[in-house]
Short mmCIF file of C-alpha atoms and ligand atoms in Angstrom, two decimals:
data_model
loop_
_atom_site.label_atom_id
_atom_site.label_comp_id
_atom_site.label_asym_id
_atom_site.label_seq_id
_atom_site.Cartn_x
_atom_site.Cartn_y
_atom_site.Cartn_z
CA THR R 1 -27.47 37.17 14.36
CA THR R 2 -24.64 35.13 13.04
CA LEU R 3 -24.82 33.79 9.61
CA THR R 4 -23.68 30.20 9.61
CA LEU R 5 -22.10 29.25 6.40
CA GLY R 6 -21.97 25.56 5.63
CA MET R 7 -18.38 24.39 5.56
CA ALA R 8 -17.45 24.19 1.93
CA HIS R 9 -16.10 20.78 1.05
CA ALA R 10 -12.70 20.61 -0.54
CA GLN R 11 -12.94 19.61 -4.19
CA SER R 12 -9.68 17.68 -4.22
CA PRO R 13 -6.97 16.49 -1.85
CA GLU R 14 -3.61 18.19 -1.79
CA LEU R 15 -2.28 17.03 -5.11
CA SER R 16 1.26 16.71 -6.34
CA ASP R 17 2.15 19.19 -9.02
CA PRO R 18 2.62 17.64 -12.43
CA PRO R 19 6.27 16.80 -13.09
CA GLU R 20 8.12 19.47 -14.99
CA ILE R 21 8.03 18.94 -18.72
CA GLU R 22 11.48 18.17 -19.98
CA GLY R 23 12.98 17.50 -23.38
CA GLU R 24 13.50 19.51 -26.50
CA VAL R 25 10.94 20.66 -28.98
CA VAL R 26 10.81 18.12 -31.79
CA GLY R 27 10.96 19.14 -35.43
CA ASP R 28 7.95 20.33 -37.40
CA HIS R 29 5.99 17.36 -38.75
CA GLY R 30 2.70 19.09 -39.29
CA SER R 31 -0.17 19.85 -36.95
CA HIS R 32 -2.55 17.51 -35.15
CA THR R 33 -5.56 18.26 -32.99
CA LEU R 34 -6.36 15.17 -30.97
CA ARG R 35 -9.87 14.76 -29.58
CA MET R 36 -10.01 12.49 -26.53
CA GLY R 37 -13.22 11.28 -24.88
CA ILE R 38 -13.38 9.98 -21.32
CA GLY R 39 -16.17 8.82 -19.04
CA LEU R 40 -15.10 10.57 -15.86
CA ALA R 41 -15.53 14.13 -14.62
CA GLU R 42 -13.21 17.16 -14.81
CA SER R 43 -12.07 16.71 -11.22
CA SER R 44 -10.96 13.10 -11.75
CA PRO R 45 -7.30 12.07 -11.80
CA GLN R 46 -7.99 10.71 -15.29
CA TYR R 47 -9.04 14.11 -16.60
CA LEU R 48 -6.28 16.03 -14.80
CA SER R 49 -3.57 13.73 -16.12
CA SER R 50 -5.07 13.82 -19.63
CA GLN R 51 -4.72 17.58 -19.53
CA TYR R 52 -1.10 17.08 -18.52
CA PHE R 53 -0.66 14.70 -21.48
CA GLY R 54 -1.86 17.53 -23.71
CA GLU R 55 0.47 20.02 -22.07
CA ILE R 56 3.48 17.77 -22.69
CA LEU R 57 2.63 17.41 -26.36
CA GLU R 58 1.84 21.07 -26.81
CA GLN R 59 5.04 22.20 -25.16
CA ARG R 60 7.26 19.72 -26.96
CA THR R 61 5.84 20.52 -30.40
CA ASP R 62 5.58 24.28 -29.98
CA GLY R 63 1.80 23.96 -30.07
CA ARG R 64 1.64 21.83 -33.21
CA ILE R 65 -0.04 18.96 -31.35
CA THR R 66 -2.98 19.89 -29.15
CA VAL R 67 -5.28 17.61 -27.17
CA ASN R 68 -8.93 18.39 -26.40
CA VAL R 69 -10.37 16.25 -23.62
CA PHE R 70 -14.14 15.70 -23.51
CA PRO R 71 -15.19 14.43 -20.05
CA ASN R 72 -18.42 12.96 -18.59
CA SER R 73 -19.14 10.42 -21.36
CA GLN R 74 -20.31 13.29 -23.57
CA LEU R 75 -18.88 11.54 -26.66
CA GLY R 76 -20.02 8.04 -25.62
CA ASP R 77 -19.12 5.21 -23.29
CA ASP R 78 -15.89 3.20 -23.30
CA VAL R 79 -17.14 0.66 -25.85
CA GLN R 80 -18.67 3.24 -28.19
CA MET R 81 -15.60 5.44 -28.07
CA MET R 82 -13.29 2.53 -28.93
CA GLU R 83 -15.51 1.88 -31.95
CA MET R 84 -15.15 5.54 -32.89
CA LEU R 85 -11.37 5.11 -32.71
CA GLN R 86 -11.61 2.12 -35.03
CA THR R 87 -13.57 4.07 -37.62
CA GLY R 88 -11.41 7.15 -37.12
CA THR R 89 -14.18 9.48 -35.94
CA LEU R 90 -12.39 10.02 -32.61
CA ASP R 91 -8.63 10.14 -31.95
CA MET R 92 -8.28 9.04 -28.35
CA THR R 93 -10.06 7.43 -25.44
CA TYR R 94 -9.11 6.11 -22.02
CA PRO R 95 -11.25 3.09 -21.08
CA SER R 96 -11.12 0.71 -18.17
CA SER R 97 -9.23 -2.42 -19.17
CA SER R 98 -12.45 -4.31 -18.39
CA ALA R 99 -14.14 -2.69 -21.38
CA THR R 100 -11.41 -3.88 -23.75
CA THR R 101 -11.54 -7.65 -23.27
CA GLY R 102 -13.52 -7.99 -26.49
CA TYR R 103 -10.32 -6.94 -28.28
CA VAL R 104 -7.68 -8.58 -26.09
CA GLU R 105 -9.09 -11.43 -24.05
CA GLU R 106 -6.09 -11.78 -21.72
CA LEU R 107 -6.92 -8.40 -20.22
CA ALA R 108 -9.71 -10.15 -18.34
CA ALA R 109 -6.99 -11.33 -15.95
CA PHE R 110 -7.23 -7.89 -14.33
CA ASP R 111 -10.93 -8.51 -13.68
CA LEU R 112 -10.29 -11.51 -11.45
CA PRO R 113 -11.33 -10.62 -7.91
CA PHE R 114 -8.70 -9.93 -5.24
CA LEU R 115 -5.83 -10.62 -7.66
CA LEU R 116 -3.76 -7.53 -6.87
CA PRO R 117 -3.42 -7.06 -3.10
CA SER R 118 -1.65 -3.69 -3.12
CA ARG R 119 -1.14 -0.66 -5.34
CA GLU R 120 2.58 -1.53 -5.44
CA ALA R 121 1.74 -4.97 -6.80
CA ALA R 122 -0.69 -3.50 -9.31
CA VAL R 123 1.87 -1.00 -10.57
CA ALA R 124 4.50 -3.74 -10.85
CA VAL R 125 2.12 -5.79 -12.99
CA MET R 126 1.12 -2.81 -15.16
CA GLN R 127 4.79 -2.04 -15.82
CA SER R 128 5.74 -5.64 -16.57
CA ASP R 129 6.52 -7.31 -19.89
CA VAL R 130 3.33 -9.30 -19.44
CA ALA R 131 1.32 -6.07 -19.46
CA GLN R 132 3.33 -4.66 -22.38
CA GLY R 133 2.44 -7.82 -24.27
CA MET R 134 -1.23 -7.06 -23.68
CA LEU R 135 -0.82 -3.54 -25.07
CA ASP R 136 1.02 -4.94 -28.10
CA ALA R 137 -1.80 -7.43 -28.66
CA PHE R 138 -4.07 -4.55 -29.76
CA GLU R 139 -2.10 -4.42 -33.02
CA GLY R 140 -4.48 -4.83 -35.92
CA THR R 141 -7.62 -3.96 -33.95
CA GLY R 142 -7.60 -0.33 -35.08
CA LEU R 143 -6.62 0.70 -31.55
CA LYS R 144 -3.11 1.73 -30.57
CA ALA R 145 -2.81 1.04 -26.82
CA LEU R 146 -0.30 3.49 -25.35
CA ALA R 147 -0.05 2.97 -21.60
CA PHE R 148 -1.64 1.52 -18.49
CA SER R 149 -2.62 3.71 -15.58
CA GLU R 150 -4.86 3.42 -12.56
CA ASN R 151 -8.63 3.40 -12.38
CA GLY R 152 -8.19 1.76 -8.99
CA TYR R 153 -9.68 -0.42 -6.32
CA ARG R 154 -13.38 -0.83 -6.79
CA GLN R 155 -15.75 -0.40 -3.85
CA LEU R 156 -19.46 -1.09 -3.53
CA SER R 157 -22.01 1.67 -3.02
CA ASN R 158 -25.78 1.32 -2.78
CA SER R 159 -28.95 3.08 -1.71
CA ALA R 160 -30.67 0.19 0.06
CA ARG R 161 -28.70 -0.88 3.14
CA PRO R 162 -25.31 -1.06 4.82
CA VAL R 163 -23.31 -4.01 3.47
CA SER R 164 -20.68 -5.86 5.49
CA SER R 165 -21.13 -9.40 4.15
CA PRO R 166 -22.10 -11.27 0.99
CA ASP R 167 -25.37 -12.05 2.79
CA ASP R 168 -26.09 -8.33 2.89
CA VAL R 169 -25.56 -8.21 -0.87
CA ALA R 170 -27.80 -11.22 -1.45
CA GLY R 171 -30.36 -9.97 1.06
CA LEU R 172 -31.52 -13.18 2.71
CA ASP R 173 -35.00 -11.95 3.68
CA VAL R 174 -35.21 -9.21 1.10
CA ARG R 175 -34.18 -9.16 -2.52
CA GLY R 176 -30.56 -9.12 -3.64
CA LEU R 177 -29.06 -5.78 -4.55
CA SER R 178 -29.21 -4.84 -8.19
CA VAL R 179 -25.70 -3.69 -8.96
CA ARG R 180 -24.58 -1.96 -12.14
CA THR R 181 -21.41 -3.48 -13.53
CA MET R 182 -19.21 -2.68 -16.47
CA GLU R 183 -19.90 -4.69 -19.60
CA ASN R 184 -17.52 -7.48 -18.67
CA PRO R 185 -18.34 -11.16 -18.09
CA VAL R 186 -15.99 -11.63 -15.14
CA HIS R 187 -17.59 -8.72 -13.31
CA LEU R 188 -21.01 -10.25 -13.96
CA ALA R 189 -19.76 -13.54 -12.51
CA ILE R 190 -18.41 -11.79 -9.42
CA TRP R 191 -21.72 -10.14 -8.59
CA GLU R 192 -23.69 -13.26 -9.37
CA ALA R 193 -21.43 -15.18 -6.99
CA LEU R 194 -22.13 -12.58 -4.31
CA GLY R 195 -25.88 -13.00 -4.76
CA ALA R 196 -26.58 -9.67 -6.43
CA ASN R 197 -28.53 -9.00 -9.60
CA PRO R 198 -25.79 -7.57 -11.80
CA THR R 199 -26.87 -5.21 -14.58
CA PRO R 200 -24.28 -4.16 -17.17
CA MET R 201 -24.76 -0.55 -18.16
CA ALA R 202 -22.79 2.32 -19.68
CA PHE R 203 -21.12 4.56 -17.13
CA GLY R 204 -22.80 7.67 -18.52
CA GLU R 205 -26.25 6.26 -17.74
CA LEU R 206 -25.37 5.22 -14.23
CA PHE R 207 -26.14 8.35 -12.21
CA SER R 208 -29.70 8.69 -13.46
CA ALA R 209 -30.26 4.92 -13.22
CA MET R 210 -29.40 5.12 -9.52
CA GLU R 211 -31.39 8.30 -9.06
CA GLN R 212 -34.47 6.65 -10.56
CA GLY R 213 -33.96 3.42 -8.64
CA VAL R 214 -33.36 1.34 -11.77
CA VAL R 215 -30.37 -0.11 -9.90
CA ASP R 216 -29.62 -0.07 -6.18
CA GLY R 217 -25.92 0.32 -6.48
CA GLN R 218 -22.68 0.20 -8.39
CA GLU R 219 -19.00 -0.35 -7.81
CA ASN R 220 -16.15 2.01 -8.60
CA PRO R 221 -13.14 3.53 -6.86
CA TRP R 222 -13.89 6.06 -4.10
CA SER R 223 -12.47 8.83 -6.29
CA THR R 224 -15.01 8.08 -9.03
CA ILE R 225 -17.88 7.81 -6.55
CA LEU R 226 -16.90 11.24 -5.25
CA THR R 227 -16.02 13.05 -8.48
CA SER R 228 -19.18 11.75 -10.17
CA ASN R 229 -21.31 12.82 -7.17
CA PHE R 230 -22.75 9.33 -6.71
CA ASN R 231 -23.07 10.10 -2.97
CA GLU R 232 -26.05 12.29 -3.91
CA VAL R 233 -27.97 9.12 -4.78
CA GLN R 234 -26.11 6.46 -2.74
CA ASP R 235 -26.25 6.38 1.07
CA TYR R 236 -23.99 3.40 1.78
CA GLY R 237 -20.45 2.51 0.81
CA THR R 238 -18.43 -0.62 1.56
CA GLU R 239 -14.67 -0.84 1.19
CA THR R 240 -14.58 -4.16 -0.66
CA ARG R 241 -11.50 -3.54 -2.87
CA HIS R 242 -12.76 -6.54 -4.85
CA VAL R 243 -11.04 -5.64 -8.15
CA TYR R 244 -8.17 -3.36 -9.14
CA THR R 245 -8.98 -1.89 -12.56
CA PRO R 246 -6.34 -0.35 -14.82
CA PHE R 247 -7.08 2.28 -17.42
CA ILE R 248 -5.58 2.05 -20.92
CA MET R 249 -4.86 5.26 -22.79
CA MET R 250 -5.37 4.65 -26.50
CA LEU R 251 -5.17 6.31 -29.87
CA SER R 252 -6.95 5.52 -33.11
CA GLU R 253 -4.61 3.48 -35.30
CA ARG R 254 -5.66 5.72 -38.18
CA THR R 255 -4.48 8.81 -36.31
CA TRP R 256 -1.31 6.98 -35.28
CA ASP R 257 -0.56 6.02 -38.88
CA ARG R 258 -0.91 9.65 -39.98
CA MET R 259 1.75 10.78 -37.51
CA ALA R 260 5.46 11.13 -38.26
CA PRO R 261 7.63 8.61 -36.38
CA GLU R 262 9.06 11.45 -34.24
CA TYR R 263 5.54 12.41 -33.19
CA GLN R 264 4.60 8.78 -32.52
CA GLU R 265 7.56 8.43 -30.21
CA LEU R 266 6.64 11.64 -28.44
CA VAL R 267 3.01 10.56 -28.01
CA LEU R 268 4.17 7.30 -26.44
CA GLU R 269 6.53 9.11 -24.11
CA ALA R 270 3.87 11.64 -23.10
CA ALA R 271 1.37 8.81 -22.51
CA ARG R 272 3.80 7.04 -20.19
CA GLN R 273 4.62 10.23 -18.30
CA SER R 274 0.99 11.20 -17.85
CA ALA R 275 0.11 7.62 -16.83
CA GLU R 276 2.70 7.79 -14.09
CA TYR R 277 1.28 11.10 -12.93
CA GLU R 278 -2.26 9.69 -13.07
CA ILE R 279 -1.28 6.79 -10.82
CA GLN R 280 0.15 9.25 -8.32
CA LEU R 281 -2.96 11.45 -8.39
CA SER R 282 -5.22 8.44 -8.11
CA ALA R 283 -3.33 7.24 -5.03
CA GLU R 284 -3.62 10.70 -3.50
CA TYR R 285 -7.35 10.74 -4.16
CA ASP R 286 -8.21 7.26 -2.93
CA ASP R 287 -8.52 7.29 0.88
CA TRP R 288 -9.13 11.02 0.84
CA SER R 289 -12.22 10.48 -1.33
CA ARG R 290 -13.55 7.83 1.05
CA ASP R 291 -13.19 10.22 3.97
CA GLN R 292 -14.80 13.04 1.99
CA LEU R 293 -17.74 10.79 1.16
CA ALA R 294 -18.14 10.04 4.87
CA GLU R 295 -18.01 13.76 5.64
CA ARG R 296 -20.70 14.34 3.07
CA GLY R 297 -22.97 11.84 4.80
CA MET R 298 -22.30 8.50 3.17
CA GLU R 299 -22.26 5.65 5.68
CA ILE R 300 -18.98 3.88 5.01
CA THR R 301 -18.37 0.28 6.10
CA ARG R 302 -14.80 -0.90 6.33
CA LEU R 303 -14.37 -4.65 6.51
CA ASP R 304 -12.20 -6.43 9.05
CA ASP R 305 -10.09 -9.40 7.91
CA GLU R 306 -12.79 -11.92 8.67
CA GLN R 307 -15.47 -9.98 6.81
CA LEU R 308 -13.16 -9.54 3.85
CA ALA R 309 -12.42 -13.27 3.85
CA ALA R 310 -16.14 -13.97 3.50
CA PHE R 311 -16.20 -11.93 0.27
CA GLN R 312 -13.06 -13.64 -1.00
CA GLU R 313 -14.50 -17.05 -0.33
CA ALA R 314 -17.81 -16.23 -1.98
CA VAL R 315 -16.10 -15.30 -5.27
CA GLN R 316 -13.91 -18.43 -5.48
CA PRO R 317 -16.22 -19.93 -8.15
CA VAL R 318 -15.25 -17.03 -10.41
CA TYR R 319 -11.66 -18.30 -10.42
CA GLU R 320 -12.75 -21.84 -11.08
CA GLU R 321 -14.84 -20.75 -14.03
CA TRP R 322 -12.58 -18.07 -15.50
CA ALA R 323 -8.96 -18.97 -14.77
CA PRO R 324 -8.88 -21.75 -17.41
CA ARG R 325 -10.46 -19.44 -19.98
CA ILE R 326 -8.17 -16.49 -19.28
CA GLY R 327 -5.10 -18.72 -19.05
CA GLU R 328 -3.63 -20.41 -15.98
CA ASP R 329 -0.08 -19.59 -17.12
CA LEU R 330 -0.83 -15.91 -17.53
CA ILE R 331 -2.41 -15.77 -14.09
CA ALA R 332 0.57 -17.59 -12.59
CA ASP R 333 2.91 -15.06 -14.25
CA ILE R 334 0.94 -12.20 -12.74
CA GLN R 335 0.91 -13.84 -9.32
CA LYS R 336 4.66 -14.22 -9.53
CA ILE R 337 5.08 -10.48 -10.20
CA VAL R 338 2.76 -9.78 -7.26
CA GLU R 339 4.88 -11.93 -4.97
CA GLU R 340 8.14 -10.36 -6.13
CA SER R 341 6.74 -6.86 -5.65
CA SER R 342 6.10 -7.49 -1.96
CA ASN R 343 9.66 -8.70 -1.27
O1 KDG V 1 -13.25 7.16 -18.45
C1 KDG V 1 -13.39 5.91 -17.86
C2 KDG V 1 -14.83 5.55 -17.65
O2 KDG V 1 -15.48 5.65 -18.89
C3 KDG V 1 -15.07 4.16 -17.09
O3 KDG V 1 -14.10 3.26 -17.54
C4 KDG V 1 -15.13 4.20 -15.60
O4 KDG V 1 -14.73 2.35 -14.17
C5 KDG V 1 -15.50 2.90 -14.93
C6 KDG V 1 -16.86 2.34 -15.09
O5 KDG V 1 -17.35 1.84 -14.07
O6 KDG V 1 -17.45 2.36 -16.16
#
């Protein structure tokens, strides 16, 4: 008899090696052990690039700065961990920008649906002066925002039915999907506009909430859906790309203030380098993760232009409600960067 072994699924796509670490070892300004908490799993681009961040610092300080990354929300969710940074009980975290709008309101611009049509446009915005201004605006909050990177294009998954239209979300003859969202008012408005029952919830509670049927679905990039094993409890995925979410790597201002200026500069440099690497990894993961999910049995719906237009139209009220509150000028500035990036 032949023993048939199930084809083992690859755990990651072919990933670029981290860029070589360059630059001299900086002078001795004491030792720091930085504890960083993140929501995502060890296989995520966020975790891998955070490890790289640690390697840069370790190498360039001869081991005087080390970074310990705690994945899987084990230290708390984005909001809780930012509070820990403020009180100084945690050194670093790496939230979605959507979780930070309580500190810097303008960041809600990133939550507007279908604002950033391509990764190139998103990167151009994240590297712009407008975005740097948002990072600077954290001054005085107790959070030192270091760099933007990519969480990515968010896609819908659920356990109830295939979704190819807002009507499928709203469920004309059945009930609307209950969809977990991040704790962000624009996201709530998006899912309300689509006819769902949005439920804000911490990321760390999401898997079991879906497993127990507390919510039907959620929305996150394909890479997160895969690396957090959501396909074990979600049968259907739809490539909606409704929001592009950045991540923001941040340090406790208390930790920052304890560091020598040379170390502060190095931390900033390492954050920018690892953010660039994260964006690259995230791009490498994105479509690959979708295809992996399909291979693992998730039914994936990709929308044609007309179907996508139906989603875009349904969320128009979100712009009408939120654009004036977020700032029409800011949104116009971002749209200008988007246009220039596609030239
Ligand atoms: O580490 C990041 C996560 O905590 C979180 O931001 C991921 O997009 C996310 C979500 O849906 O909560």
